[in-house]
C-alpha cells in the first residue's frame, strides 16, 4: 500500500474495493470511487504531463471538466481513447493510462528546451515562421505536430458499441448539486415528468465535498435522502455519468451517458426534447495569474477541498492559500482538519471578516491580508512562494515554504448551456463574473451557474426554479418548503486579474492564463501590441480558450487582461462564443448504431436471393443492391460481360429491372398533368401505347427519363430512373400541390409493389410462349412500344414491349411476392434457348451500343434534349416545363456541347470515362477542352471499343480526329462518330 | 433540433421536412422576353428579413408555406396554400 497521501479515514471512496492500475507503465493502487486524478494524487504523482508548447512539468490543478493539465491516453490499440482528463476518468481495475506528452518521460522531457526559447515561441510564432516561405510548413509540420500534439488516435476502427435514445420530459434538470436536486424535487412534487442528469457517478455535485448542514442534518445525509426520494418517484428519471453537452433550438438538448452498467453499450446519446429546462451546472473556480503559476502543486482551492473531503487525499504537507474571496479559506479549513500544516492564507483584500475566514483563524491559520503571491518557485514542483504587498499595505516581501498552493480567484458560473441556447450573458461587477441574462428558450438558471454561491441561496433558488418550471407547464406546485442551510456571512470578492509586477527573476517568469495552450500574459500583451483588438481574433492568435478544456479555467482571466490592455471594461470586450460540445464527445457516440452495415438502409429486390445463389457481385445504385454481372467459373468482369452481351444479342438475356421507379398517375387531369411535365405529346398516346419521355427542369435541362404507358383514359404508368424515383415523385407532388392545385390527379408509388423482369434478345418471344403467355405475341398484334395485361405461368402480369438494348424485348411486371417464382420459371422456360442472366454492366454496354443515355452519367444538369439529339420527341403544339428556357439565347447558340460517339483509332483502347477531348498532340497550355467522354466500353458484339460523350458543336464534327486525355495522363486518338453504333435503323427492336 | 408546425401534421421535428425554396409563383408566360424569363427561373429575392417559403413534410408529401425571418432563422407561422392565397387576396 503505497498511497502515501491517502488520509486514514473519510472520503466517499470504497476502501473495501482496492483497484490496481498503471500510469506511464507504473503499477499503482487506488480505490473504487476514485478518479484517475485522485488516485494519482494519493500515490504522490505530482508531475502528470508536460505542457503543450514549452514542455513544462504540469500537475493536477482541478477536480473536474476544467482540468487543463492532466491529459491522458487511456487504453491501447483499438480501445485507446486519447485526451481524457484524469479528473473525469473513473478509476477501474486494470486501467492503463499514459501522459500524452513528455519524451523520453514526463519527469525528464528534452522538449523543455522550448521553455528557454520562450521569447521566440511567443504567440504567432508558427504563422510568422512557416507561412512566410512557401513549403517550409509542409517540411516541418510532421516534427512540430509530434512535439506539440495531444494524444494518439486509436488504431483500427472503434470496437465499442453505442446507441442513441430519444426522450421527452416536462422538466429537464441539468446538474444534481444543491440547486439541481432542489429543483428536481419541487418539480417532481408538482407532478411533472422530470429528467435529472449529472456528469458524476453519484449525485450531489458540490455537496459531495460539503461540510455544512442542510435541514439540520449533515449535507451527506440530506443528499442521501434526496437521492432516495428521487429514485422512488415513478415520473422521475435520473441519469448519472451523463453530460448535457449541447443546447439546441426549441429546447432540444444532447446528452451523452458514459460507462453504462450492462457494458454491451459503452456510451449512449440522449436526444431530449424538454418542455422546460432548469440549468444548475454550478460554477468553475478561477485561477490566479502570477509568475510560475503552473508549477505542479499549484491547485484550485475548491479542488484541494474536493480531494480531501470526497477522495480522502491530502495532496501535500504544507499549504499556502492565495485568494481574493472567502471561499478560498475552505481549503485551509479542510487541510487543517485533515492534519496538514497551513503556512499562511494570502488574501489580497485588506478587509477580511466573513464566517469562513473567522473559522480558519480560530483553527490557528495565519492570515496575511493585503498581500499577494508574487511568484512561485520550484523546478519540477512547487517548493515555495514569494509573497509581497498587494498595494501599499500587506506584509513585507518574503518567502514561504509550501508544497501546495490553493488558489481562488473567484468563480465563473457555467453559462455554457445558457449561451448555447442563444442567451446573452451579463457582467456582474459583484462578484465579478458573467451570469446568464434573460433566457431565450423555456429555461431558467439556478444556483451557482446563475451567480448565486451560498448553499442556502442555491437551495432556495433551485426549489423555486423547479416549481416555476412545473407551473409554466401547467402543474400546480405542492406546498413544500425549500430545504434550509444555515445563513453564512461572507465578505465581498476583490477582483484580481494579475499580481503587481515585481522586480527580479520572477519578472521574467511566465504567467499562465490558459495552461493547456501555454498562453501567457506576455502572449496576450504581444497580441495587443500587434494590433489585435477583438477577443475572437485574440483567441485565434494566442490560442486562448482552445483545447479540450475550452478555456473553462482561464478564459475570463484572459478577457479581463485584454480589457485592461485595451483600456476597456470587461463587458465591452465580452466573451468568445460558447459552442457545443461542453466537453469533448466521442464520434462513436454521435454516430450511435448507424455504423457498418447499419450506416445506410439497403434496398434489395425480390430477386435478390436468386442473384446471391448465382454468385452475382452487387453494385450499389441509389440504395439498391443490383446484380453487377453473373460470372461463370474463372470469369472476370470483362469476360463475363462479353459473354452476356453476345448471348443476349444472339438469343435471349434476362435482367432484373425491378429498381426502376414506377408511379401510377391517375385522375381526370392525369393527361393534362403529364403534358406539362414531359416533352412529348401525351394526348397522342392511345390506351395501351408506351412512349419514351423526358422531363426537364425549369431551366430546360434534362432531369429524368423513362418509359410511360397509358393504361386507360385517365390512368398512366410512369417509370423513372432507379436513382431518380423519389425525386420525380416529389417533383410531381410539388407542382401538383403548389402551382396546379386545380388539377385532379393522384400519384402512387408502385416501385416496390411491382417487380420487373426484362427479357431481351431475338428469342424473347419464344420464352414468353414457353411460359404459356395467353396473349397474341405476333408483331402485328403486340407491336413495339405497347403494353398488354396477360397471364404467364397462370399468374397475372403486365407485359411491356419496350427495349433498352435495341433487341426484341419485353418487360414483365409481376407482383413482387411472385417475382422470384416468375424469374425461376423464365429461367426454366428459357433453358432451351440458352437464356443468359445479365447484370447492370451488360445493360450499360447494350444501351451504349444503341446510343441511349443514362441520366446522371451522360448528363449533368447542363444538357438540353436538343443537345442529345432528341428534337423528335419535343412537342411543338403544347407548353411544358422547361420549354421556354430552351429558347433562351444560351440554349440556342451554336457550338453547344452535343451528344456524339467516339471510336478509338487503334480499335483496341477503351478510353477512360471522364477523359477530356482536345485537339492536336502538343498539349501546350492553354489547352482548350472541347468536351468529355461520359460512357466507354468494349463492345463484344461489334468487336471494338465504343465511347459516348458531349463535344462542342459535336453534330458537325463527325469524322474529325481528336485526342482523349484521361486524368492519369493516358492519351488515346479517337474519331468522332454518330452516337448509335448498333442497328442504327432500329430493325431488331421492331422484329 | 428545430420543430416546424405543419398545417397537416402538427408540430414535428425539422428532419421530417424538406425545404422548397422561396414562394416564387410562375408569373411570366412563355412569350416574355429572355431577360425577364431568366429572372423568373434563376433569381430569387433572398432578403435579410421576412420571407415566405415552401416546405414539404416528407413522410406525407405535403407542401405548405411558412413565413421565416432569415435574420433570426425563426419560423413565425405556417399556412396551407389555400389559407395563404385567401390572405393575399384579402390584403389586395
mmCIF file of N, CA and C in Angstrom, chain A residues 426-472:
data_model
loop_
_atom_site.group_PDB
_atom_site.id
_atom_site.type_symbol
_atom_site.label_atom_id
_atom_site.label_comp_id
_atom_site.label_asym_id
_atom_site.label_seq_id
_atom_site.Cartn_x
_atom_site.Cartn_y
_atom_site.Cartn_z
ATOM 1 N N UNK A 426 -24.472 38.616 -18.778
ATOM 2 C CA UNK A 426 -24.243 39.980 -18.298
ATOM 3 C C UNK A 426 -23.129 39.950 -17.264
ATOM 4 N N UNK A 427 -22.338 40.972 -17.301
ATOM 5 C CA UNK A 427 -21.233 41.074 -16.342
ATOM 6 C C UNK A 427 -21.770 41.617 -15.028
ATOM 7 N N UNK A 428 -21.501 40.908 -13.947
ATOM 8 C CA UNK A 428 -21.882 41.381 -12.615
ATOM 9 C C UNK A 428 -20.612 41.862 -11.929
ATOM 10 N N UNK A 429 -20.506 43.162 -11.684
ATOM 11 C CA UNK A 429 -19.289 43.656 -11.013
ATOM 12 C C UNK A 429 -19.124 42.982 -9.650
ATOM 13 N N UNK A 430 -20.227 42.675 -9.016
ATOM 14 C CA UNK A 430 -20.191 41.957 -7.728
ATOM 15 C C UNK A 430 -20.947 40.657 -7.903
ATOM 16 N N UNK A 431 -20.373 39.492 -7.865
ATOM 17 C CA UNK A 431 -18.998 39.145 -7.507
ATOM 18 C C UNK A 431 -18.075 38.944 -8.711
ATOM 19 N N UNK A 432 -18.053 39.873 -9.639
ATOM 20 C CA UNK A 432 -17.100 39.866 -10.759
ATOM 21 C C UNK A 432 -17.182 38.592 -11.598
ATOM 22 N N UNK A 433 -18.321 38.404 -12.244
ATOM 23 C CA UNK A 433 -18.438 37.245 -13.133
ATOM 24 C C UNK A 433 -19.562 37.485 -14.128
ATOM 25 N N UNK A 434 -19.560 36.692 -15.207
ATOM 26 C CA UNK A 434 -20.660 36.719 -16.162
ATOM 27 C C UNK A 434 -21.759 35.799 -15.648
ATOM 28 N N UNK A 435 -22.982 36.304 -15.627
ATOM 29 C CA UNK A 435 -24.121 35.452 -15.252
ATOM 30 C C UNK A 435 -25.096 35.424 -16.424
ATOM 31 N N UNK A 436 -25.969 34.419 -16.463
ATOM 32 C CA UNK A 436 -26.898 34.314 -17.582
ATOM 33 C C UNK A 436 -27.853 35.500 -17.613
ATOM 34 N N UNK A 437 -28.060 36.069 -18.793
ATOM 35 C CA UNK A 437 -29.079 37.098 -18.976
ATOM 36 C C UNK A 437 -30.436 36.422 -19.118
ATOM 37 N N UNK A 438 -31.384 37.143 -19.689
ATOM 38 C CA UNK A 438 -32.724 36.572 -19.831
ATOM 39 C C UNK A 438 -32.672 35.343 -20.712
ATOM 40 N N UNK A 439 -33.385 34.281 -20.294
ATOM 41 C CA UNK A 439 -33.414 33.090 -21.143
ATOM 42 C C UNK A 439 -34.171 33.377 -22.433
ATOM 43 N N UNK A 440 -33.732 32.803 -23.533
ATOM 44 C CA UNK A 440 -34.448 32.981 -24.799
ATOM 45 C C UNK A 440 -35.263 31.737 -25.134
ATOM 46 N N UNK A 441 -35.006 30.649 -24.440
ATOM 47 C CA UNK A 441 -35.835 29.472 -24.609
ATOM 48 C C UNK A 441 -36.505 29.186 -23.263
ATOM 49 N N UNK A 442 -37.276 28.100 -23.200
ATOM 50 C CA UNK A 442 -38.001 27.797 -21.969
ATOM 51 C C UNK A 442 -37.031 27.218 -20.946
ATOM 52 N N UNK A 443 -36.219 28.090 -20.364
ATOM 53 C CA UNK A 443 -35.180 27.627 -19.451
ATOM 54 C C UNK A 443 -35.018 28.620 -18.320
ATOM 55 N N UNK A 444 -34.483 28.139 -17.214
ATOM 56 C CA UNK A 444 -34.158 29.032 -16.114
ATOM 57 C C UNK A 444 -32.868 28.507 -15.481
ATOM 58 N N UNK A 445 -32.002 29.430 -15.088
ATOM 59 C CA UNK A 445 -30.753 29.042 -14.434
ATOM 60 C C UNK A 445 -30.915 29.204 -12.936
ATOM 61 N N UNK A 446 -30.307 28.301 -12.193
ATOM 62 C CA UNK A 446 -30.443 28.359 -10.740
ATOM 63 C C UNK A 446 -29.132 27.985 -10.077
ATOM 64 N N UNK A 447 -28.867 28.592 -8.949
ATOM 65 C CA UNK A 447 -27.701 28.240 -8.158
ATOM 66 C C UNK A 447 -26.429 28.886 -8.672
ATOM 67 N N UNK A 448 -25.308 28.187 -8.501
ATOM 68 C CA UNK A 448 -24.005 28.788 -8.817
ATOM 69 C C UNK A 448 -23.891 29.164 -10.292
ATOM 70 N N UNK A 449 -24.548 28.425 -11.192
ATOM 71 C CA UNK A 449 -24.436 28.807 -12.605
ATOM 72 C C UNK A 449 -25.254 30.066 -12.880
ATOM 73 N N UNK A 450 -26.010 30.517 -11.911
ATOM 74 C CA UNK A 450 -26.737 31.777 -12.037
ATOM 75 C C UNK A 450 -26.062 32.862 -11.194
ATOM 76 N N UNK A 451 -24.864 32.581 -10.690
ATOM 77 C CA UNK A 451 -24.122 33.585 -9.935
ATOM 78 C C UNK A 451 -24.505 33.658 -8.462
ATOM 79 N N UNK A 452 -25.169 32.622 -7.963
ATOM 80 C CA UNK A 452 -25.557 32.562 -6.551
ATOM 81 C C UNK A 452 -24.705 31.483 -5.898
ATOM 82 N N UNK A 453 -23.858 31.867 -4.922
ATOM 83 C CA UNK A 453 -22.854 30.918 -4.470
ATOM 84 C C UNK A 453 -23.092 30.355 -3.078
ATOM 85 N N UNK A 454 -23.950 30.964 -2.271
ATOM 86 C CA UNK A 454 -24.189 30.442 -0.926
ATOM 87 C C UNK A 454 -25.061 29.197 -0.972
ATOM 88 N N UNK A 455 -24.785 28.238 -0.130
ATOM 89 C CA UNK A 455 -25.547 26.989 -0.114
ATOM 90 C C UNK A 455 -27.028 27.254 0.145
ATOM 91 N N UNK A 456 -27.294 28.109 1.121
ATOM 92 C CA UNK A 456 -28.677 28.419 1.488
ATOM 93 C C UNK A 456 -29.430 28.998 0.275
ATOM 94 N N UNK A 457 -28.763 29.917 -0.425
ATOM 95 C CA UNK A 457 -29.395 30.581 -1.560
ATOM 96 C C UNK A 457 -29.570 29.617 -2.734
ATOM 97 N N UNK A 458 -28.593 28.737 -2.909
ATOM 98 C CA UNK A 458 -28.693 27.755 -4.007
ATOM 99 C C UNK A 458 -29.899 26.833 -3.796
ATOM 100 N N UNK A 459 -30.087 26.397 -2.549
ATOM 101 C CA UNK A 459 -31.213 25.507 -2.247
ATOM 102 C C UNK A 459 -32.537 26.211 -2.534
ATOM 103 N N UNK A 460 -32.619 27.471 -2.115
ATOM 104 C CA UNK A 460 -33.857 28.213 -2.290
ATOM 105 C C UNK A 460 -34.133 28.468 -3.774
ATOM 106 N N UNK A 461 -33.077 28.862 -4.502
ATOM 107 C CA UNK A 461 -33.289 29.191 -5.905
ATOM 108 C C UNK A 461 -33.629 27.951 -6.722
ATOM 109 N N UNK A 462 -32.991 26.833 -6.402
ATOM 110 C CA UNK A 462 -33.299 25.584 -7.095
ATOM 111 C C UNK A 462 -34.741 25.181 -6.864
ATOM 112 N N UNK A 463 -35.168 25.277 -5.610
ATOM 113 C CA UNK A 463 -36.539 24.924 -5.256
ATOM 114 C C UNK A 463 -37.534 25.754 -6.049
ATOM 115 N N UNK A 464 -37.259 27.053 -6.118
ATOM 116 C CA UNK A 464 -38.152 27.959 -6.831
ATOM 117 C C UNK A 464 -38.153 27.673 -8.334
ATOM 118 N N UNK A 465 -36.959 27.390 -8.870
ATOM 119 C CA UNK A 465 -36.855 27.128 -10.315
ATOM 120 C C UNK A 465 -37.645 25.877 -10.685
ATOM 121 N N UNK A 466 -37.576 24.863 -9.853
ATOM 122 C CA UNK A 466 -38.317 23.628 -10.121
ATOM 123 C C UNK A 466 -39.811 23.867 -10.103
ATOM 124 N N UNK A 467 -40.265 24.617 -9.107
ATOM 125 C CA UNK A 467 -41.699 24.925 -9.021
ATOM 126 C C UNK A 467 -42.150 25.733 -10.217
ATOM 127 N N UNK A 468 -41.324 26.728 -10.551
ATOM 128 C CA UNK A 468 -41.665 27.631 -11.643
ATOM 129 C C UNK A 468 -41.755 26.858 -12.969
ATOM 130 N N UNK A 469 -40.774 25.995 -13.199
ATOM 131 C CA UNK A 469 -40.756 25.216 -14.437
ATOM 132 C C UNK A 469 -42.004 24.345 -14.522
ATOM 133 N N UNK A 470 -42.386 23.734 -13.407
ATOM 134 C CA UNK A 470 -43.568 22.881 -13.411
ATOM 135 C C UNK A 470 -44.815 23.731 -13.631
ATOM 136 N N UNK A 471 -44.880 24.872 -12.986
ATOM 137 C CA UNK A 471 -46.068 25.722 -13.110
ATOM 138 C C UNK A 471 -46.231 26.191 -14.552
ATOM 139 N N UNK A 472 -45.141 26.557 -15.195
ATOM 140 C CA UNK A 472 -45.238 27.054 -16.567
ATOM 141 C C UNK A 472 -45.786 25.989 -17.500
#
